[in-house]
PDB file of C-alpha atoms in Angstrom:
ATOM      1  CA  UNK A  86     119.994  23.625 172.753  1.00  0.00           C
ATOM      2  CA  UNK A  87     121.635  25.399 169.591  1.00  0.00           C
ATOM      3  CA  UNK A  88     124.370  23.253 169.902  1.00  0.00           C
ATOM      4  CA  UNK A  89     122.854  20.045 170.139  1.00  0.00           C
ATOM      5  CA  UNK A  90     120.551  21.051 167.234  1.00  0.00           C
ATOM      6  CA  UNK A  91     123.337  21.911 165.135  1.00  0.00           C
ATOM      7  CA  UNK A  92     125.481  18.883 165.764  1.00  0.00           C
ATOM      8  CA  UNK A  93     122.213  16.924 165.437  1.00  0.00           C
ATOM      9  CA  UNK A  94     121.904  18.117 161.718  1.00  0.00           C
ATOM     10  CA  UNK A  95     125.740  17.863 161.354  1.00  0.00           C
ATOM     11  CA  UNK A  96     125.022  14.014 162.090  1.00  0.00           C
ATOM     12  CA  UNK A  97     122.260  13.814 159.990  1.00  0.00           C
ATOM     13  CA  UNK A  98     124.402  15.258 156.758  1.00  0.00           C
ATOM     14  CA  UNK A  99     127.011  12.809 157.616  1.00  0.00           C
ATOM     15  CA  UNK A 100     124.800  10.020 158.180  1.00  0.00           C
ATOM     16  CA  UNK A 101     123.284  11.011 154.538  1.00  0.00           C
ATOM     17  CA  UNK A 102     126.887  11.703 152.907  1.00  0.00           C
ATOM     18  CA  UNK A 103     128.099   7.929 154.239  1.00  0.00           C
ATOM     19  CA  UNK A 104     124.901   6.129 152.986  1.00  0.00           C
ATOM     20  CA  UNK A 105     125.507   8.277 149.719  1.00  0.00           C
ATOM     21  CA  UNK A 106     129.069   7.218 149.716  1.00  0.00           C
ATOM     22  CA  UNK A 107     128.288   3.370 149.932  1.00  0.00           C
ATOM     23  CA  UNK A 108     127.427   3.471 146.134  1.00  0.00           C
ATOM     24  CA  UNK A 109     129.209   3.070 143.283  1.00  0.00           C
ATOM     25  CA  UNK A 110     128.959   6.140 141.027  1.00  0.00           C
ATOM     26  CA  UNK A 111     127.805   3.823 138.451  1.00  0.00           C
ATOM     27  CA  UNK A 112     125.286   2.356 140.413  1.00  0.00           C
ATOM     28  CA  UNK A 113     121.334   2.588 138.486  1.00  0.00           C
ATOM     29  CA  UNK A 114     118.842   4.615 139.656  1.00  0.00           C
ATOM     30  CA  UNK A 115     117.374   1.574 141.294  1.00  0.00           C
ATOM     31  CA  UNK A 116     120.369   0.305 142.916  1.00  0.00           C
ATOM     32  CA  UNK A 117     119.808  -2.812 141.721  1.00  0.00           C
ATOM     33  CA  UNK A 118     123.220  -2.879 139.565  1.00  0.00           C
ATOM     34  CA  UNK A 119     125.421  -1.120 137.473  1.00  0.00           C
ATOM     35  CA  UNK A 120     124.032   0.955 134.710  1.00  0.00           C
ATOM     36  CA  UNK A 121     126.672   0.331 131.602  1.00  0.00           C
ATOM     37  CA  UNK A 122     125.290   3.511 129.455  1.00  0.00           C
ATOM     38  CA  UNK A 123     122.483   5.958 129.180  1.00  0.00           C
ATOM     39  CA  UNK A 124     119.824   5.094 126.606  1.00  0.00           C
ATOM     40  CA  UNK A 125     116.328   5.799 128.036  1.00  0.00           C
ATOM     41  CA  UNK A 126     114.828   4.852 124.553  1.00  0.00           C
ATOM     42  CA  UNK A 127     116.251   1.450 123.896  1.00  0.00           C
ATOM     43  CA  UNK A 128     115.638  -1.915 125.069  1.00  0.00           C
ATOM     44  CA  UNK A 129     116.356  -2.811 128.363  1.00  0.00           C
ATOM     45  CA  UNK A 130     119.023  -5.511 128.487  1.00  0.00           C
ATOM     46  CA  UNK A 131     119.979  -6.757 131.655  1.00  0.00           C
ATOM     47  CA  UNK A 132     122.674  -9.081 132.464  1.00  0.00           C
ATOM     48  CA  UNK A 133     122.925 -11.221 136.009  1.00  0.00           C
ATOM     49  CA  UNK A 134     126.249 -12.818 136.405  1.00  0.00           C
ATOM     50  CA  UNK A 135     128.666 -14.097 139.220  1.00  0.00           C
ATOM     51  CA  UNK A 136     132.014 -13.694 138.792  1.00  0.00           C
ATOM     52  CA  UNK A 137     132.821 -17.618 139.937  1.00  0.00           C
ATOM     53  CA  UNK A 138     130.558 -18.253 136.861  1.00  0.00           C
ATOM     54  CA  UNK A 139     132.815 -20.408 134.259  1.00  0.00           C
ATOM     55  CA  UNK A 140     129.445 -19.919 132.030  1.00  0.00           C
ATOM     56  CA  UNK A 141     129.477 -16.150 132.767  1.00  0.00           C
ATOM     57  CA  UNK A 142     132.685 -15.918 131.562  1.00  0.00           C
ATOM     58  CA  UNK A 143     132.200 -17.975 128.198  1.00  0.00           C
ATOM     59  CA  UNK A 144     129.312 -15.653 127.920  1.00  0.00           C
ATOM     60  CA  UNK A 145     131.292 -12.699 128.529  1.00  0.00           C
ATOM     61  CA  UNK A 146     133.838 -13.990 126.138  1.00  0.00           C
ATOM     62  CA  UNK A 147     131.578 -14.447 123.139  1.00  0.00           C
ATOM     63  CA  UNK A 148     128.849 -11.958 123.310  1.00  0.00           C
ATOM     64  CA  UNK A 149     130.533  -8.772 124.894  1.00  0.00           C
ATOM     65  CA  UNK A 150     131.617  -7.383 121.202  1.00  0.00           C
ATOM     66  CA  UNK A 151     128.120  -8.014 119.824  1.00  0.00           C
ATOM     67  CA  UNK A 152     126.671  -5.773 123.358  1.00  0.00           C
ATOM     68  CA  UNK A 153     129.360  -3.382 122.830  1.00  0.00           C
ATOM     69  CA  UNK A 154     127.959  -3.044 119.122  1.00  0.00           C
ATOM     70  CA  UNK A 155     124.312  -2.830 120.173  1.00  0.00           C
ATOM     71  CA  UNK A 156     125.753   0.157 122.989  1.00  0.00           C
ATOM     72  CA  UNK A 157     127.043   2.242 120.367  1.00  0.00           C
ATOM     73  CA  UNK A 158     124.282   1.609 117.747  1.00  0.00           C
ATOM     74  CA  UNK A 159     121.963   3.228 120.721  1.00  0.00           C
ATOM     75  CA  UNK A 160     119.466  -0.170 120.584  1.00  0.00           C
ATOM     76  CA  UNK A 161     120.120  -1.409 124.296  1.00  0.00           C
ATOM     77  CA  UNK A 162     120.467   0.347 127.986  1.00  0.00           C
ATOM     78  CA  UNK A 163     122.817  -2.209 129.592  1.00  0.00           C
ATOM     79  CA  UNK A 164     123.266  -2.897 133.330  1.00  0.00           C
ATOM     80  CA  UNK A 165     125.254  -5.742 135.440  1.00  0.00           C
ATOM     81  CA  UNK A 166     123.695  -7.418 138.232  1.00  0.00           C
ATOM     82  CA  UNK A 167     126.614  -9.119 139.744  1.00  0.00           C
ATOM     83  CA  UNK A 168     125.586 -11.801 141.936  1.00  0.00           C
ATOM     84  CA  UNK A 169     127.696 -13.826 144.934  1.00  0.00           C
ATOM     85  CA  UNK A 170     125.461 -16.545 145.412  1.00  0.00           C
ATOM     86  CA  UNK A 171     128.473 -18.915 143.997  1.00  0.00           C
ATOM     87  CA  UNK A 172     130.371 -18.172 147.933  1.00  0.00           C
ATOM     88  CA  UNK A 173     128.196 -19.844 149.469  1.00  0.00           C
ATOM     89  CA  UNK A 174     128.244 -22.968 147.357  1.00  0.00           C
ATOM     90  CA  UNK A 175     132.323 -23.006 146.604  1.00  0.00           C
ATOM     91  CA  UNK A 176     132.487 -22.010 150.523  1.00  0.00           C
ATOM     92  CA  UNK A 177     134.545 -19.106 150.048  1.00  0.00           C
ATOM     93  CA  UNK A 178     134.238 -15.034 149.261  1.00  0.00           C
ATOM     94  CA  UNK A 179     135.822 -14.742 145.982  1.00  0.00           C
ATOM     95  CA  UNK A 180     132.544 -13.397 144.373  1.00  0.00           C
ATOM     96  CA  UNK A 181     131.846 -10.668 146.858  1.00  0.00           C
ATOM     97  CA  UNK A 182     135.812  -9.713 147.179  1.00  0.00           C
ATOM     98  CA  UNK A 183     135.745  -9.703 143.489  1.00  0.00           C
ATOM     99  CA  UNK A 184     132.624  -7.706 143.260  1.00  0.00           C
ATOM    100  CA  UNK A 185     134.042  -5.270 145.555  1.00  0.00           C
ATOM    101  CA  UNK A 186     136.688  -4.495 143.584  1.00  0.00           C
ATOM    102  CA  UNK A 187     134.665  -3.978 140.892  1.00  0.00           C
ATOM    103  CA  UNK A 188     132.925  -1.340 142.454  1.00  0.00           C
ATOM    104  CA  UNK A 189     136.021   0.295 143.557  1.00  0.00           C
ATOM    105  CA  UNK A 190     137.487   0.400 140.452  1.00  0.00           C
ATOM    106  CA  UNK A 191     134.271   2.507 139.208  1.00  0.00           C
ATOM    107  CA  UNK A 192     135.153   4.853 141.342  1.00  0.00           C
ATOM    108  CA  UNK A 193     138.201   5.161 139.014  1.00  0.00           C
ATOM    109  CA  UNK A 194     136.393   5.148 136.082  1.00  0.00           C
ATOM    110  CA  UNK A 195     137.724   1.481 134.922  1.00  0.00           C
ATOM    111  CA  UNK A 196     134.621  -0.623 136.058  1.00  0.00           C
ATOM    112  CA  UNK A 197     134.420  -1.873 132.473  1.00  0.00           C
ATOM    113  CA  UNK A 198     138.055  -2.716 131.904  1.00  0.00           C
ATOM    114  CA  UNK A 199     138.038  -3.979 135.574  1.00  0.00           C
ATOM    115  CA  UNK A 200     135.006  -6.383 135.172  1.00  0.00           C
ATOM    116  CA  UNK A 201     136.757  -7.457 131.427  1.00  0.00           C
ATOM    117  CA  UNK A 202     140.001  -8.178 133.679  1.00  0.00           C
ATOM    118  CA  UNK A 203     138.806 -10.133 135.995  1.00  0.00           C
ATOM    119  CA  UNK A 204     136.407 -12.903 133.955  1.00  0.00           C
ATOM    120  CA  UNK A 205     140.163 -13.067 131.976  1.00  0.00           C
ATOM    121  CA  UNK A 206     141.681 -13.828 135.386  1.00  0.00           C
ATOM    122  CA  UNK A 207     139.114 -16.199 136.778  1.00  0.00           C
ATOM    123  CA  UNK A 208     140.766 -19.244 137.808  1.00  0.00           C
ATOM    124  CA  UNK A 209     140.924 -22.765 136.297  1.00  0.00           C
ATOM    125  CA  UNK A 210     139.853 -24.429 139.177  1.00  0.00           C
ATOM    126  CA  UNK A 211     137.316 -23.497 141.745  1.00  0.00           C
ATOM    127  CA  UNK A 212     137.633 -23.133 145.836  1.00  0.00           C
ATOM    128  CA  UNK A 213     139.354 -21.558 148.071  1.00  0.00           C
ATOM    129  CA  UNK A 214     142.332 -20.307 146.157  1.00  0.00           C
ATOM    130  CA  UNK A 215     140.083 -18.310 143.539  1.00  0.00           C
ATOM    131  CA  UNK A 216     140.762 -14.679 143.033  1.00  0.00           C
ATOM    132  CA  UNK A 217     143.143 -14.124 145.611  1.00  0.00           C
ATOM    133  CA  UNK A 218     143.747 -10.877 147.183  1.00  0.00           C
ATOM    134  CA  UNK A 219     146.902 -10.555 145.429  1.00  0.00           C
ATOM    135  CA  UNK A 220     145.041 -10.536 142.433  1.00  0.00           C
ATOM    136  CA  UNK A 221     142.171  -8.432 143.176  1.00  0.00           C
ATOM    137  CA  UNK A 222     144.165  -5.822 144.800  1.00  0.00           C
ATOM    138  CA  UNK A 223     147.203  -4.997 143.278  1.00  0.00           C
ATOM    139  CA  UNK A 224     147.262  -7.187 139.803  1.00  0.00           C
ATOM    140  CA  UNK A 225     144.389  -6.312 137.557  1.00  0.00           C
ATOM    141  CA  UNK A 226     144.545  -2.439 138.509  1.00  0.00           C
ATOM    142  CA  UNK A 227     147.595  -2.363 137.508  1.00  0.00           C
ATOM    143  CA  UNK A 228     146.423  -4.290 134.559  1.00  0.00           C
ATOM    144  CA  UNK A 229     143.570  -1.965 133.656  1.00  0.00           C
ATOM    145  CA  UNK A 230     145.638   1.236 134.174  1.00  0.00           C
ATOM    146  CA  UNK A 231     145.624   2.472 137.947  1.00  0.00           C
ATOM    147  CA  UNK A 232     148.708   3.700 139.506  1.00  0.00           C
ATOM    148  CA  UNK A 233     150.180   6.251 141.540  1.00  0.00           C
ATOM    149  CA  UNK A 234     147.467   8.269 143.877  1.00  0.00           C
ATOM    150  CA  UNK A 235     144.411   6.189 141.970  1.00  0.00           C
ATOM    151  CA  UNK A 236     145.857   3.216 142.731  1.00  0.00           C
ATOM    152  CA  UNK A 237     146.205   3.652 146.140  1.00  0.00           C
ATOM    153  CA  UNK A 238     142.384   4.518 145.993  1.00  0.00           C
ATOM    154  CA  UNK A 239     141.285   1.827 144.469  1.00  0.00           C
ATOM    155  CA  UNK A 240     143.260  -0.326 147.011  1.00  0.00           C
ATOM    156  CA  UNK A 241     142.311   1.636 150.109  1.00  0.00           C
ATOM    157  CA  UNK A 242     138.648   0.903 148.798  1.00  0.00           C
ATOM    158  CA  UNK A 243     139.357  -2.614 148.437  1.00  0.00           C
ATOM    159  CA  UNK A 244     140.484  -2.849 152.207  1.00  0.00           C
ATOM    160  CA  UNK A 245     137.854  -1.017 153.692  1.00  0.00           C
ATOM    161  CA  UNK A 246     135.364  -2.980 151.762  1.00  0.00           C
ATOM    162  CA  UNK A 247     133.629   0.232 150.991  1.00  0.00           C
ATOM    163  CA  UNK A 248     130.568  -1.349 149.038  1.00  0.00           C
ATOM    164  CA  UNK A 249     130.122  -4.310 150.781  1.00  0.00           C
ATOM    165  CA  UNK A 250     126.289  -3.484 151.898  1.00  0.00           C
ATOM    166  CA  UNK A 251     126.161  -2.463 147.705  1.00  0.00           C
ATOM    167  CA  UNK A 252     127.368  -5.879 146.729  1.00  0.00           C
ATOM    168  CA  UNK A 253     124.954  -7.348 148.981  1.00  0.00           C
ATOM    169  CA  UNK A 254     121.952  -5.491 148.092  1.00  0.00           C
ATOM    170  CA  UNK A 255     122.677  -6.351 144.465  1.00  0.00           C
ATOM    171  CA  UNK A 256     122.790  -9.881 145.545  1.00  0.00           C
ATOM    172  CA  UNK A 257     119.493  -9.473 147.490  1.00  0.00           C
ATOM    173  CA  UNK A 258     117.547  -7.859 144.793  1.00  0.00           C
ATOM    174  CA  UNK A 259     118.430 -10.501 141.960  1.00  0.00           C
ATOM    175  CA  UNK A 260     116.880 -13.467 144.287  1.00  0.00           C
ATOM    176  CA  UNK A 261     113.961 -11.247 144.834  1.00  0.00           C
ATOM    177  CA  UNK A 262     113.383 -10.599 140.629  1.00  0.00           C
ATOM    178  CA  UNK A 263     113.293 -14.140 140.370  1.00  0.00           C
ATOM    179  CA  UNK A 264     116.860 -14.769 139.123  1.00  0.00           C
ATOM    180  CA  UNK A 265     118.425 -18.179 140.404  1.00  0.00           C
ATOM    181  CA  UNK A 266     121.452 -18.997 138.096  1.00  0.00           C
ATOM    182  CA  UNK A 267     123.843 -17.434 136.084  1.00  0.00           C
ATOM    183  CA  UNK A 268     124.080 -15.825 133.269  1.00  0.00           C
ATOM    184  CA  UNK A 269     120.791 -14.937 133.213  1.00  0.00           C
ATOM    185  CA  UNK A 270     119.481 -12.615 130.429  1.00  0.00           C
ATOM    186  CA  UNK A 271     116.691 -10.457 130.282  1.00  0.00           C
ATOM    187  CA  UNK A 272     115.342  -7.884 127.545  1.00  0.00           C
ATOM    188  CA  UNK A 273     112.567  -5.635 128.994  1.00  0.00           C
ATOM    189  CA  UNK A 274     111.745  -7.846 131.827  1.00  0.00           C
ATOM    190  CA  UNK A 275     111.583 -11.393 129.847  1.00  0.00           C
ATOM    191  CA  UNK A 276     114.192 -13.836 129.624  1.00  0.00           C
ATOM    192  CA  UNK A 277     116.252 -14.996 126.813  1.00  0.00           C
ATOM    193  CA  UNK A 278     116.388 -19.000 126.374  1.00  0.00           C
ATOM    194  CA  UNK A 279     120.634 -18.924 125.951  1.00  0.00           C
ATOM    195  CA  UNK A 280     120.027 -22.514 125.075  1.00  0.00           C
ATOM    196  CA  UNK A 281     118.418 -21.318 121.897  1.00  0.00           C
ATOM    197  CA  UNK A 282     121.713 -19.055 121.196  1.00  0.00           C
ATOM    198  CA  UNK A 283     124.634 -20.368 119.233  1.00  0.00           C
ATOM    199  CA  UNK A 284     126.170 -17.399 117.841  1.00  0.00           C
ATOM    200  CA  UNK A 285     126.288 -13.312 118.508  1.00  0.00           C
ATOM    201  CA  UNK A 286     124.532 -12.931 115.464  1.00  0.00           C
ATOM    202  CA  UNK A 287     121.774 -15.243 117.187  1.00  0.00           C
ATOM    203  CA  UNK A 288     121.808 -13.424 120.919  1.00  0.00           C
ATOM    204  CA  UNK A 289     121.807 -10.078 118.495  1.00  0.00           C
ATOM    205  CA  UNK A 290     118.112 -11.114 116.918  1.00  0.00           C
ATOM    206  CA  UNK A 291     117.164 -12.175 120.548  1.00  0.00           C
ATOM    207  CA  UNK A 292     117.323  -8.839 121.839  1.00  0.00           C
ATOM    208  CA  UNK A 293     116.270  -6.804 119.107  1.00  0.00           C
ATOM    209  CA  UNK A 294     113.599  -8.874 117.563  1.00  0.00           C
TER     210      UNK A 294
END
């Protein structure tokens, strides 16, 4: 009876350590996305995006400077919802493999280069040739700095699919807060009108004002 106790706990631990395991260190306290920085104070600016998104990645391409700014200045707690909803309606997986990756390079400690890397990589035309595996798995880690042991990591991640239920649930939990295209903006729970935003300086006074 010891022994079936004891391997009964053992299970138990492991069964804990795995579920632990299947997020991202970067994941928020919610796991509801990836918390960017630590700034309990500040307004909470949260970003959904999909990385199949041509509009996520002009967003990405204009404001990220101007949230990088706001980061440093202390003013905003930032976290990425990345969403896969575009799969389904290009009828492939480039969004989840993509978002996968993602993950697995936060295990590294290069989500944000990672994430930078692969809206500069998204492809010119959409389907089933978008982010191919090639790409995703050897490319941009190379690109953002992996190599050697980390590398392998990163790609050994990538195979296993190690966040896939993560990716998901982030998926999940952005339909159920109401969000239904991308990018979608929110400051402490309201949205931002991006229509009404034609410059940083603009999307700046959104947030803080």
């Amino acid at each position: 009876a010891i022994v079936v106790v004891g391997g009964g706990v053992a299970a138990v631990l492991k069964f804990r350590e795995s579920q632990e395991a299947s997020f991202p260190p970067s994941a928020n306290k919610d796991h509801t996305g990836m918390a960017i920085n630590k700034a309990p104070d500040a307004r909470k600016l949260e970003i959904y995006l999909d990385y199949q998104c041509p509009f996520c990645k002009k967003f990405e391409e204009t404001m990220a400077p101007t949230i990088e700014s706001m980061i440093e200045s202390g003013d905003v707690e930032v976290t990425y919802h990345t969403m896969i909803f575009l799969d389904k309606n290009l009828r492939n997986d480039a969004s989840e493999r993509a978002t996968n990756a993602s993950y697995c390079a936060d295990e590294q400690g290069v989500y944000d280069e990672f994430h930078k890397a692969v809206f500069q990589n998204q492809p010119q035309t959409e389907g089933q040739n978008a982010y191919p595996d090639a790409l995703i798995r050897d490319e941009l880690p190379k690109q953002v700095g992996l190599e050697g042991e980390k590398l392998l990591a990163f790609q050994t991640c990538y195979d296993d699919r190690k966040f896939d239920d993560y990716v998901k649930r982030v998926d999940n939990e952005a339909g159920k807060a109401g969000v239904t295209g991308t990018p979608t903006i929110r400051v402490d729970g309201e949205d931002i009108d991006l229509q009404q935003i034609s410059s940083p300086e603009d999307f700046r006074n959104a947030v803080l004002n």
